[in-house]
PDB file of C-alpha atoms in Angstrom:
ATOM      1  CA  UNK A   1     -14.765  46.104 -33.494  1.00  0.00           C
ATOM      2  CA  UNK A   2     -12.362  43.798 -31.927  1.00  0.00           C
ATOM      3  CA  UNK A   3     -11.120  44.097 -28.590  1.00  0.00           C
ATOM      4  CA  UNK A   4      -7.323  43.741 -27.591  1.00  0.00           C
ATOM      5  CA  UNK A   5      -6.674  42.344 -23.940  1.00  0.00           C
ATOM      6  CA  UNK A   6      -2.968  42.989 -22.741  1.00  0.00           C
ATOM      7  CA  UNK A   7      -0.824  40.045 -23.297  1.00  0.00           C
ATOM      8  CA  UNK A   8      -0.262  39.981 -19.298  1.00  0.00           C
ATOM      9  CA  UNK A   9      -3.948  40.424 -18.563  1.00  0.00           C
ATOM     10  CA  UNK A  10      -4.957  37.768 -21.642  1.00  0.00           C
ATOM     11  CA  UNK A  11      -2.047  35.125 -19.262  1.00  0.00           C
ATOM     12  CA  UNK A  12      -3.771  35.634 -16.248  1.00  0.00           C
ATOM     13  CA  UNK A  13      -7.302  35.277 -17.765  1.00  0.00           C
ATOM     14  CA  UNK A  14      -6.023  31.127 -19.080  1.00  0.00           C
ATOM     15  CA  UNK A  15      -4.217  30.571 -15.992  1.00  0.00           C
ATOM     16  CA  UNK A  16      -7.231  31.318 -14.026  1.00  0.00           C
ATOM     17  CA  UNK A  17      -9.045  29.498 -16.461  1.00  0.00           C
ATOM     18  CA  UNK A  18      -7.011  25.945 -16.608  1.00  0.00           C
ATOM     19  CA  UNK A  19      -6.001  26.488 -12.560  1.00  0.00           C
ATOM     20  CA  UNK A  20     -10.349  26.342 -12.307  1.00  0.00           C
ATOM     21  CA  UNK A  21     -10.325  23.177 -14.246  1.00  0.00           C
ATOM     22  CA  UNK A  22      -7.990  21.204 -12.046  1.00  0.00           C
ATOM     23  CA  UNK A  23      -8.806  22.651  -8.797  1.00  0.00           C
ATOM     24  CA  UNK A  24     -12.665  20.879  -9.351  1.00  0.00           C
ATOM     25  CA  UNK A  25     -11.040  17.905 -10.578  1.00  0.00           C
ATOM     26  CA  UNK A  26     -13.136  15.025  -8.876  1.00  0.00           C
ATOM     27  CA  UNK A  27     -10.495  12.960  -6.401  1.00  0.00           C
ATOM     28  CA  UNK A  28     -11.920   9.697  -8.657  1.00  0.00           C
ATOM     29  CA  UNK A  29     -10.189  11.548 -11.775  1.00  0.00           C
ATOM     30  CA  UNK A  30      -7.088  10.946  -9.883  1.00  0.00           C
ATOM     31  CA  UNK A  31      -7.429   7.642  -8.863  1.00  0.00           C
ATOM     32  CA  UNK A  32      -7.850   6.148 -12.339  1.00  0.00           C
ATOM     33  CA  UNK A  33      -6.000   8.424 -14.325  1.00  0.00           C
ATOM     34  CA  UNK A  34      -2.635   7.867 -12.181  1.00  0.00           C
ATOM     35  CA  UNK A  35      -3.656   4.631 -12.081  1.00  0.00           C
ATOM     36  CA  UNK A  36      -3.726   4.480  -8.078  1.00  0.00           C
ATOM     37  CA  UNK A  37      -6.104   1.215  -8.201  1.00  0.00           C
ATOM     38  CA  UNK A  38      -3.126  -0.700  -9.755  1.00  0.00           C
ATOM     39  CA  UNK A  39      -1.878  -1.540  -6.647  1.00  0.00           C
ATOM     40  CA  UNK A  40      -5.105  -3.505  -4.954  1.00  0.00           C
ATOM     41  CA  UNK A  41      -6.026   0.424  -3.514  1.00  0.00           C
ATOM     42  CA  UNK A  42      -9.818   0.918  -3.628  1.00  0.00           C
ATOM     43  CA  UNK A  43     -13.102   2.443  -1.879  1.00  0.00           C
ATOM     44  CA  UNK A  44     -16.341   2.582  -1.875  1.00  0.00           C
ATOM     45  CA  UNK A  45     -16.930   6.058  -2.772  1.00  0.00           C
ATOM     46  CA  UNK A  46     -14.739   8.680  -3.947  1.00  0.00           C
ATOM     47  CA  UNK A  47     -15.481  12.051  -2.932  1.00  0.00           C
ATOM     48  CA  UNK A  48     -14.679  15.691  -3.420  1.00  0.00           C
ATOM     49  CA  UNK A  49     -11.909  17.230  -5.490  1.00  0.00           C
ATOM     50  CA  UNK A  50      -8.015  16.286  -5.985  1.00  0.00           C
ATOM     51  CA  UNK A  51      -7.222  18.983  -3.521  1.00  0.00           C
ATOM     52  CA  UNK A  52      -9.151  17.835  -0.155  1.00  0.00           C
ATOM     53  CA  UNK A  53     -10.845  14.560  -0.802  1.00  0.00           C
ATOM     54  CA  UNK A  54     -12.510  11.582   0.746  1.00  0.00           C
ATOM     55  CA  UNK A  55     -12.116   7.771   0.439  1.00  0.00           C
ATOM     56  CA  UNK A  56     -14.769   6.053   2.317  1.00  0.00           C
ATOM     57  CA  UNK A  57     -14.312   2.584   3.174  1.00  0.00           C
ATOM     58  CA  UNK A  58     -10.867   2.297   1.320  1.00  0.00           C
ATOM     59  CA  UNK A  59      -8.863  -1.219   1.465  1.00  0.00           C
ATOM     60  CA  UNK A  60      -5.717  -2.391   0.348  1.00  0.00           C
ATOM     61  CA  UNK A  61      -6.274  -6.090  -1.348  1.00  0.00           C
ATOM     62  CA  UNK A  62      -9.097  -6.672   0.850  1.00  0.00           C
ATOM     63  CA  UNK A  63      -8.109  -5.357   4.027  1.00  0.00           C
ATOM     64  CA  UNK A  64     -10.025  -2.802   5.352  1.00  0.00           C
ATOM     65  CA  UNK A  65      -8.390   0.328   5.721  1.00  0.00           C
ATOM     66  CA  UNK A  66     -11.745   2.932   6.729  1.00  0.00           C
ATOM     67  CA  UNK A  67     -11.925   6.401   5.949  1.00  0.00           C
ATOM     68  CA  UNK A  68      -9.169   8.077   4.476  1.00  0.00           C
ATOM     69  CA  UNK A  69      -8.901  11.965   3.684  1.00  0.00           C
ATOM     70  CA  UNK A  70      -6.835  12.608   0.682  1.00  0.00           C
ATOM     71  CA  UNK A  71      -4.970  15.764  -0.944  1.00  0.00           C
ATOM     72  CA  UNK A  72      -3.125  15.953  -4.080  1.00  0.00           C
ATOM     73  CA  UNK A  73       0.680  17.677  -3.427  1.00  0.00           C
ATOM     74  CA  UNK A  74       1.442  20.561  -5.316  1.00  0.00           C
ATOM     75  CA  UNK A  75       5.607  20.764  -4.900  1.00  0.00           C
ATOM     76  CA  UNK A  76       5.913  17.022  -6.855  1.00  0.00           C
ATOM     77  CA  UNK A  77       4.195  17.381  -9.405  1.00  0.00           C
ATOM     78  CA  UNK A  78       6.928  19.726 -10.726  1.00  0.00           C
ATOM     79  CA  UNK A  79       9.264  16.760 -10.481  1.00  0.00           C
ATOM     80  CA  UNK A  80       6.549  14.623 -12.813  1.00  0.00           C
ATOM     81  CA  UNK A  81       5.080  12.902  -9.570  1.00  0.00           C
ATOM     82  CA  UNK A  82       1.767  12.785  -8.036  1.00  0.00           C
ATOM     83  CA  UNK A  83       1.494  12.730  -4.571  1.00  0.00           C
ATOM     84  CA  UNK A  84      -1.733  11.563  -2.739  1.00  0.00           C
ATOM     85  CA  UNK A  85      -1.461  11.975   0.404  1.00  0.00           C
ATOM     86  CA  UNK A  86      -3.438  10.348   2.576  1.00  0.00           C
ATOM     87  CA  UNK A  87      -4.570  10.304   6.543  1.00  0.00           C
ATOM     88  CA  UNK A  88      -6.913   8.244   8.570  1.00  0.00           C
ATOM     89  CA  UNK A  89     -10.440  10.182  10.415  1.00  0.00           C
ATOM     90  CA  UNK A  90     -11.125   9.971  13.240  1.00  0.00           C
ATOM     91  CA  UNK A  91     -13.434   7.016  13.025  1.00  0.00           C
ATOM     92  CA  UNK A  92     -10.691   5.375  10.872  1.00  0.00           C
ATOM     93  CA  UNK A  93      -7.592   3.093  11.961  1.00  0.00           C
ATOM     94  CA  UNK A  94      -4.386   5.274  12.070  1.00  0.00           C
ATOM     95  CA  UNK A  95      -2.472   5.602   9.166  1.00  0.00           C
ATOM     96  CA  UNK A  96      -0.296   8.746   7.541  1.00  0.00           C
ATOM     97  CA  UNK A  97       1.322   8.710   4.472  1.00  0.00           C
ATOM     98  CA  UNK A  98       0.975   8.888   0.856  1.00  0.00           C
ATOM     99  CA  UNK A  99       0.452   7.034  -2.757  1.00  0.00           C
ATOM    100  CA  UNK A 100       2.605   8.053  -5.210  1.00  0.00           C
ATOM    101  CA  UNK A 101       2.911   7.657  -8.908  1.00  0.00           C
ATOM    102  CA  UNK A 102       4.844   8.563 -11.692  1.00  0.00           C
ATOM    103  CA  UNK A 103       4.818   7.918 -15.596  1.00  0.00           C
ATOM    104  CA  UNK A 104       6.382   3.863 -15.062  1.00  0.00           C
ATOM    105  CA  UNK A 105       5.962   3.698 -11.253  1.00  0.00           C
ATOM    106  CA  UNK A 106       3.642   3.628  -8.322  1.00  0.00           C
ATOM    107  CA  UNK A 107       4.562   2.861  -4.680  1.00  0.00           C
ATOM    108  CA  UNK A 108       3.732   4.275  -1.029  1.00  0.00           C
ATOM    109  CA  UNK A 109       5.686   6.651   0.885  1.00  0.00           C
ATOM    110  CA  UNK A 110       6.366   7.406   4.729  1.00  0.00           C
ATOM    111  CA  UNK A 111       3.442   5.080   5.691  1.00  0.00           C
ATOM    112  CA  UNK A 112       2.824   5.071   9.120  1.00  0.00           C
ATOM    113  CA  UNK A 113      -0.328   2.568   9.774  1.00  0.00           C
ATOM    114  CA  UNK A 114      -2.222   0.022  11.657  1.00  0.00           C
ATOM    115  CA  UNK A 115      -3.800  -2.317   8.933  1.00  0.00           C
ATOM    116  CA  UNK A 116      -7.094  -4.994  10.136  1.00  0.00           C
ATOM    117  CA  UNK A 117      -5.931  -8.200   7.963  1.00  0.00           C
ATOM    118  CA  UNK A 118      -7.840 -11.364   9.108  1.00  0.00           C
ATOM    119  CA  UNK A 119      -7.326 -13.716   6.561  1.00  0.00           C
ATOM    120  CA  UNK A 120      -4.636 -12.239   5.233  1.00  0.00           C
ATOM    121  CA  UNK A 121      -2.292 -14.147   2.971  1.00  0.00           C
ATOM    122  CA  UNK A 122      -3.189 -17.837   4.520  1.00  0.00           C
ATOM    123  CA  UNK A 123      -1.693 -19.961   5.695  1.00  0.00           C
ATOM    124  CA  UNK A 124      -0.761 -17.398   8.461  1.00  0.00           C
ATOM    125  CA  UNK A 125      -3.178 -16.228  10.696  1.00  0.00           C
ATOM    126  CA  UNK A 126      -1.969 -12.482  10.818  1.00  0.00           C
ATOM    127  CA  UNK A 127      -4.541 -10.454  12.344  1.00  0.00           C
ATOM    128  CA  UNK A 128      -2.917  -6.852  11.987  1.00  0.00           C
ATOM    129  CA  UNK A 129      -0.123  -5.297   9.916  1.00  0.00           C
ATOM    130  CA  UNK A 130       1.996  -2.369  11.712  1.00  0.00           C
ATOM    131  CA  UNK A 131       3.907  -0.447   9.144  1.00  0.00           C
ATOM    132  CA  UNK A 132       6.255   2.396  10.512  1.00  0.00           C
ATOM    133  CA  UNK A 133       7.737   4.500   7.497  1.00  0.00           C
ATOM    134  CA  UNK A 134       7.336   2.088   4.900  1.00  0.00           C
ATOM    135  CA  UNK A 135       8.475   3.153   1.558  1.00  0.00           C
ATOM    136  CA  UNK A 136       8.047   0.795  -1.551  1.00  0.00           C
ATOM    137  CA  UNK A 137       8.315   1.815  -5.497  1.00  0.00           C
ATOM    138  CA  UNK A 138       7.123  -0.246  -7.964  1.00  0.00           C
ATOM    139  CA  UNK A 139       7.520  -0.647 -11.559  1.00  0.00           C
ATOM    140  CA  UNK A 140       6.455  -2.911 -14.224  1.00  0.00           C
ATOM    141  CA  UNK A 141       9.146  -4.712 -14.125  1.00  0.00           C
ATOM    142  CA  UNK A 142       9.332  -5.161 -10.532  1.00  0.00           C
ATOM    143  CA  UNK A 143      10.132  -4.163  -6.900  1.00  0.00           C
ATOM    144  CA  UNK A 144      12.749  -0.830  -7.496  1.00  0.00           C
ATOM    145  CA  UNK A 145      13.527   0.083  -3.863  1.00  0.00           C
ATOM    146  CA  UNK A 146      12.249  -0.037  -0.103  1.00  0.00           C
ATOM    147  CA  UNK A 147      12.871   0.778   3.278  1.00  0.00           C
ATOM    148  CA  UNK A 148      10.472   0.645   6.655  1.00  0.00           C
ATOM    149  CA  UNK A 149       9.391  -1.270   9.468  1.00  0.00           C
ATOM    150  CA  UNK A 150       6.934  -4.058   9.231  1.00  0.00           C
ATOM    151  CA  UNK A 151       5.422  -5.870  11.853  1.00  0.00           C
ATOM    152  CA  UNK A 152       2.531  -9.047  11.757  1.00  0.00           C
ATOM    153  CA  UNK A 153       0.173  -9.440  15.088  1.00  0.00           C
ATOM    154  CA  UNK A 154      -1.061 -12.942  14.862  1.00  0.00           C
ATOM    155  CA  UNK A 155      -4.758 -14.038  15.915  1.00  0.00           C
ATOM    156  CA  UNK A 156      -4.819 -16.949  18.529  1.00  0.00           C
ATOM    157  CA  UNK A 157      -4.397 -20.058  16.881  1.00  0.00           C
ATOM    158  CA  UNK A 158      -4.796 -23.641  18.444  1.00  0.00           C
ATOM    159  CA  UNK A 159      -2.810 -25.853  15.663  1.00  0.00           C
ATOM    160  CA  UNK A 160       0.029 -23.608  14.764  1.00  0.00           C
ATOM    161  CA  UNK A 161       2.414 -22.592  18.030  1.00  0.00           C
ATOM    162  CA  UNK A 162       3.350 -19.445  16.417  1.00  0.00           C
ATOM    163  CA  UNK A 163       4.603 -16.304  18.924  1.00  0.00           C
ATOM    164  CA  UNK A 164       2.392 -13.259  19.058  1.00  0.00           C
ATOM    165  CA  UNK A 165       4.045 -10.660  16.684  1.00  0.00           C
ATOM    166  CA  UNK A 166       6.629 -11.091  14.202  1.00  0.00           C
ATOM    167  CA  UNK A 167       8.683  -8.195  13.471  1.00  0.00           C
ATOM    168  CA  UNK A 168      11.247  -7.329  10.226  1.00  0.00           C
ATOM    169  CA  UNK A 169      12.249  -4.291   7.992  1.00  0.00           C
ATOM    170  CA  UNK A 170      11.210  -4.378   4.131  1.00  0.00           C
ATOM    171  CA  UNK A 171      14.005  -4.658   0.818  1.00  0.00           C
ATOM    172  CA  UNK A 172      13.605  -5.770  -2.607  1.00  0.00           C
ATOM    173  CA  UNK A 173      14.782  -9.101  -3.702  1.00  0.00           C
ATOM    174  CA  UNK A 174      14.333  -9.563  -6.985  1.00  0.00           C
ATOM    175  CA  UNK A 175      11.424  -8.401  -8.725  1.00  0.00           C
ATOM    176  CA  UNK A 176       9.226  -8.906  -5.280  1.00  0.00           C
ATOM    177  CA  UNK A 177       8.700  -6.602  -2.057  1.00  0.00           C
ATOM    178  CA  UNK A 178       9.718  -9.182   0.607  1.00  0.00           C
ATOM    179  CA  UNK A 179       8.880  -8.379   4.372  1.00  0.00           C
ATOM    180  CA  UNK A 180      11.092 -10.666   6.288  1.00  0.00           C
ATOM    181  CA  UNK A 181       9.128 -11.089   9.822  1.00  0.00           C
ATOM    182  CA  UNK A 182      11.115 -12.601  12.689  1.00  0.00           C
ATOM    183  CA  UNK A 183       9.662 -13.764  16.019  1.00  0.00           C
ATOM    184  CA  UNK A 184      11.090 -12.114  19.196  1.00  0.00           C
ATOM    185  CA  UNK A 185      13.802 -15.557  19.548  1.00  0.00           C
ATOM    186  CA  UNK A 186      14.585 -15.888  16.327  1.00  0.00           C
ATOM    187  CA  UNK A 187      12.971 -19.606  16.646  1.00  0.00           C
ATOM    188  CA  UNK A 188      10.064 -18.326  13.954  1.00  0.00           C
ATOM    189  CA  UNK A 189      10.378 -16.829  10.634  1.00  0.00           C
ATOM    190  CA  UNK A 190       8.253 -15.516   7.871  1.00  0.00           C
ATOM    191  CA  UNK A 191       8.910 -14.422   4.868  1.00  0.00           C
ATOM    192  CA  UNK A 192       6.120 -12.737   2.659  1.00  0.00           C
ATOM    193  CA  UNK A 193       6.785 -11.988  -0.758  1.00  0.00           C
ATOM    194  CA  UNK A 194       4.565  -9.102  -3.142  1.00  0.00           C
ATOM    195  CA  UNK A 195       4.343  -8.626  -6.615  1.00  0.00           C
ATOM    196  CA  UNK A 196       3.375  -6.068  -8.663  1.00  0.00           C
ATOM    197  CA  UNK A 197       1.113  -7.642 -10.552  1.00  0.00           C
ATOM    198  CA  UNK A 198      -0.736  -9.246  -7.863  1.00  0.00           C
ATOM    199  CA  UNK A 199       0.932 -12.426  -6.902  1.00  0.00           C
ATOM    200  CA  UNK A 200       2.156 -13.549  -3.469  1.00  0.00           C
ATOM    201  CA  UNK A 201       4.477 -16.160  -1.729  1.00  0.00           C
ATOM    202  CA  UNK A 202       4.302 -16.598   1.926  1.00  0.00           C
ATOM    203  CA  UNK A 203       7.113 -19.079   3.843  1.00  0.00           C
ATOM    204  CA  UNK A 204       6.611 -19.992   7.886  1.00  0.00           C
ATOM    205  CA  UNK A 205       9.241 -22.009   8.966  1.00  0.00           C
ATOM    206  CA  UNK A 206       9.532 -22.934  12.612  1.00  0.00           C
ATOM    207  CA  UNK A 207      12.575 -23.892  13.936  1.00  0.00           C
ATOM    208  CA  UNK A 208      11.378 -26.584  16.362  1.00  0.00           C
ATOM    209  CA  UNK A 209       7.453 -27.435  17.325  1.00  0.00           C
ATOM    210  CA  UNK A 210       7.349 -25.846  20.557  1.00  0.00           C
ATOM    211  CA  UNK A 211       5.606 -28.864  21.922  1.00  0.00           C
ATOM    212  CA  UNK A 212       2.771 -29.416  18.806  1.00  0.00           C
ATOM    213  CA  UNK A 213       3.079 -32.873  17.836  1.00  0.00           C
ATOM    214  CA  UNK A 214       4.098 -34.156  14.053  1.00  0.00           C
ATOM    215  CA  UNK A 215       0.844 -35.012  13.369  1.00  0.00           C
ATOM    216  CA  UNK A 216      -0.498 -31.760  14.479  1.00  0.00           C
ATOM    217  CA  UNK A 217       1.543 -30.051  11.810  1.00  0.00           C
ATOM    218  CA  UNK A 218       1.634 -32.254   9.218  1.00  0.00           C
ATOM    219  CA  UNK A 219      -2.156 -31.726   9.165  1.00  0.00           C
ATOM    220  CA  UNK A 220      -1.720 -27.736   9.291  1.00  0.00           C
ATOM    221  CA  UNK A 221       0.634 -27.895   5.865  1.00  0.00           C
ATOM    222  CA  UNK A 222       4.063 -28.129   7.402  1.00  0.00           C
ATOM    223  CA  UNK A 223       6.710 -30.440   5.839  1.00  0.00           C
ATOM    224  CA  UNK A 224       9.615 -30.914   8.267  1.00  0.00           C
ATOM    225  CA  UNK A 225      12.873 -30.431   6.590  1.00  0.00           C
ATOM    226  CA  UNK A 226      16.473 -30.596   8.008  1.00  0.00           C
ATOM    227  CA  UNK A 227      15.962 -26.300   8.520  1.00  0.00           C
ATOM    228  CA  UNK A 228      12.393 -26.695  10.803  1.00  0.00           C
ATOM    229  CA  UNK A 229       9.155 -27.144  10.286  1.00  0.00           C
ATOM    230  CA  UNK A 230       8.276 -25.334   6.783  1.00  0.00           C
ATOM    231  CA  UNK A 231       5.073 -24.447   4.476  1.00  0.00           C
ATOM    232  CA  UNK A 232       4.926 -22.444   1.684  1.00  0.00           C
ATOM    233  CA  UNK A 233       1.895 -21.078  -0.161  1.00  0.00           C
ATOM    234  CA  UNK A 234       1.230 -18.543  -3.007  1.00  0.00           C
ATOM    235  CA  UNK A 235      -1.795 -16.984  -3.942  1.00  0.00           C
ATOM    236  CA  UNK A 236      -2.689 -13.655  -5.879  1.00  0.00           C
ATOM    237  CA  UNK A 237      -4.852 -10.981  -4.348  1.00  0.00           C
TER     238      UNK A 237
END
């Protein structure tokens, strides 16, 4: 004898059924399926589910961004986008915001953080990155649109006469995410460019030497030029 379930009851049964599936969806799932690690995003362990997760010892091309909880949005992913949100613990530096990723792009959104960089795309010394509402979209092809604060704390640093904190707000130019940091007179300028496929260009051009000597900066990589004192270096992460 074969039993009949109503067609409403039989509905609720697979919804329950497939909504049981992706609610224990491991948080790793995520990560590589949406393809999250493309942009230099990793940790050292991924756990829990897609709904409350944890990323434990996370970084962002090598900087060290510490524990991050993480929770998949439900309202985007009716407009084809995943939304990770993510927020710092308490142990963790402060940062608030979100990855997100569609079929051709990934990018950050509303990013609100304090980011430990020593060694961070040398030649400059930067020892912290403030964001404040950074946006950024990526696609294959390139840098598609961005908006937010940026701002570069530099570590103490004998040879180059560089002011404390540099300060600029983020655009696309060209293909690349440029972050166009300014020092507090204008006198100082740095202009960090990011790829989506990994690559970097980084120009510090000082306007005068603010009392280093030639010498002091040919040795640290600068080239004087009819605009300042400039270097320029590129690298890949």
């Amino acid at each position: 004898m074969r039993v009949r379930l109503p067609l409403g009851r039989t509905l609720f049964f697979l919804c329950a059924f497939f909504f049981a599936i992706v609610a224990l969806l491991p948080l790793r799932f995520a990560v590589t399926t949406l393809g999250l690690d493309r942009g230099g995003f990793a940790a050292r362990e991924v756990e829990g589910s897609i709904w409350t997760g944890l990323f434990r010892e996370a970084q962002w091309n090598g900087s060290v961004l510490g524990d991050l909880r993480a929770r998949l949005a439900t309202l985007p992913l009716l407009a084809g986008r995943a939304r990770v949100e993510l927020r710092g613990t308490a142990d963790a530096p402060a940062l608030d915001g979100a990855l997100v990723a569609t079929r051709h792009t990934l990018g950050i959104a509303d990013m609100t953080a304090r980011i430990a960089a020593p060694g961070f795309l040398a030649p400059l010394p930067i020892a912290s990155l403030d964001l404040t509402g950074l946006d950024a979209s990526f696609s294959d092809a390139g840098c598609l649109s961005a908006k937010g604060g940026v701002a570069a704390t530099f570590a103490p640093n004998a040879g180059l006469p560089l002011a404390a904190a540099f300060s600029g707000t983020a655009r696309c130019e060209g293909s690349a995410l440029l972050l166009p940091l300014r020092s507090p007179d204008g006198a100082q300028t740095a202009e960090i460019r990011l790829h989506p496929d990994g690559r970097y260009a980084v120009r510090l051009t000082l306007l005068a030497s603010r009392g280093a000597s030639d010498a002091a900066l040919a040795a640290a990589g600068f080239v004087s030029t009819n605009g300042g004192y400039i270097i320029d270096r590129q690298g890949r992460f």
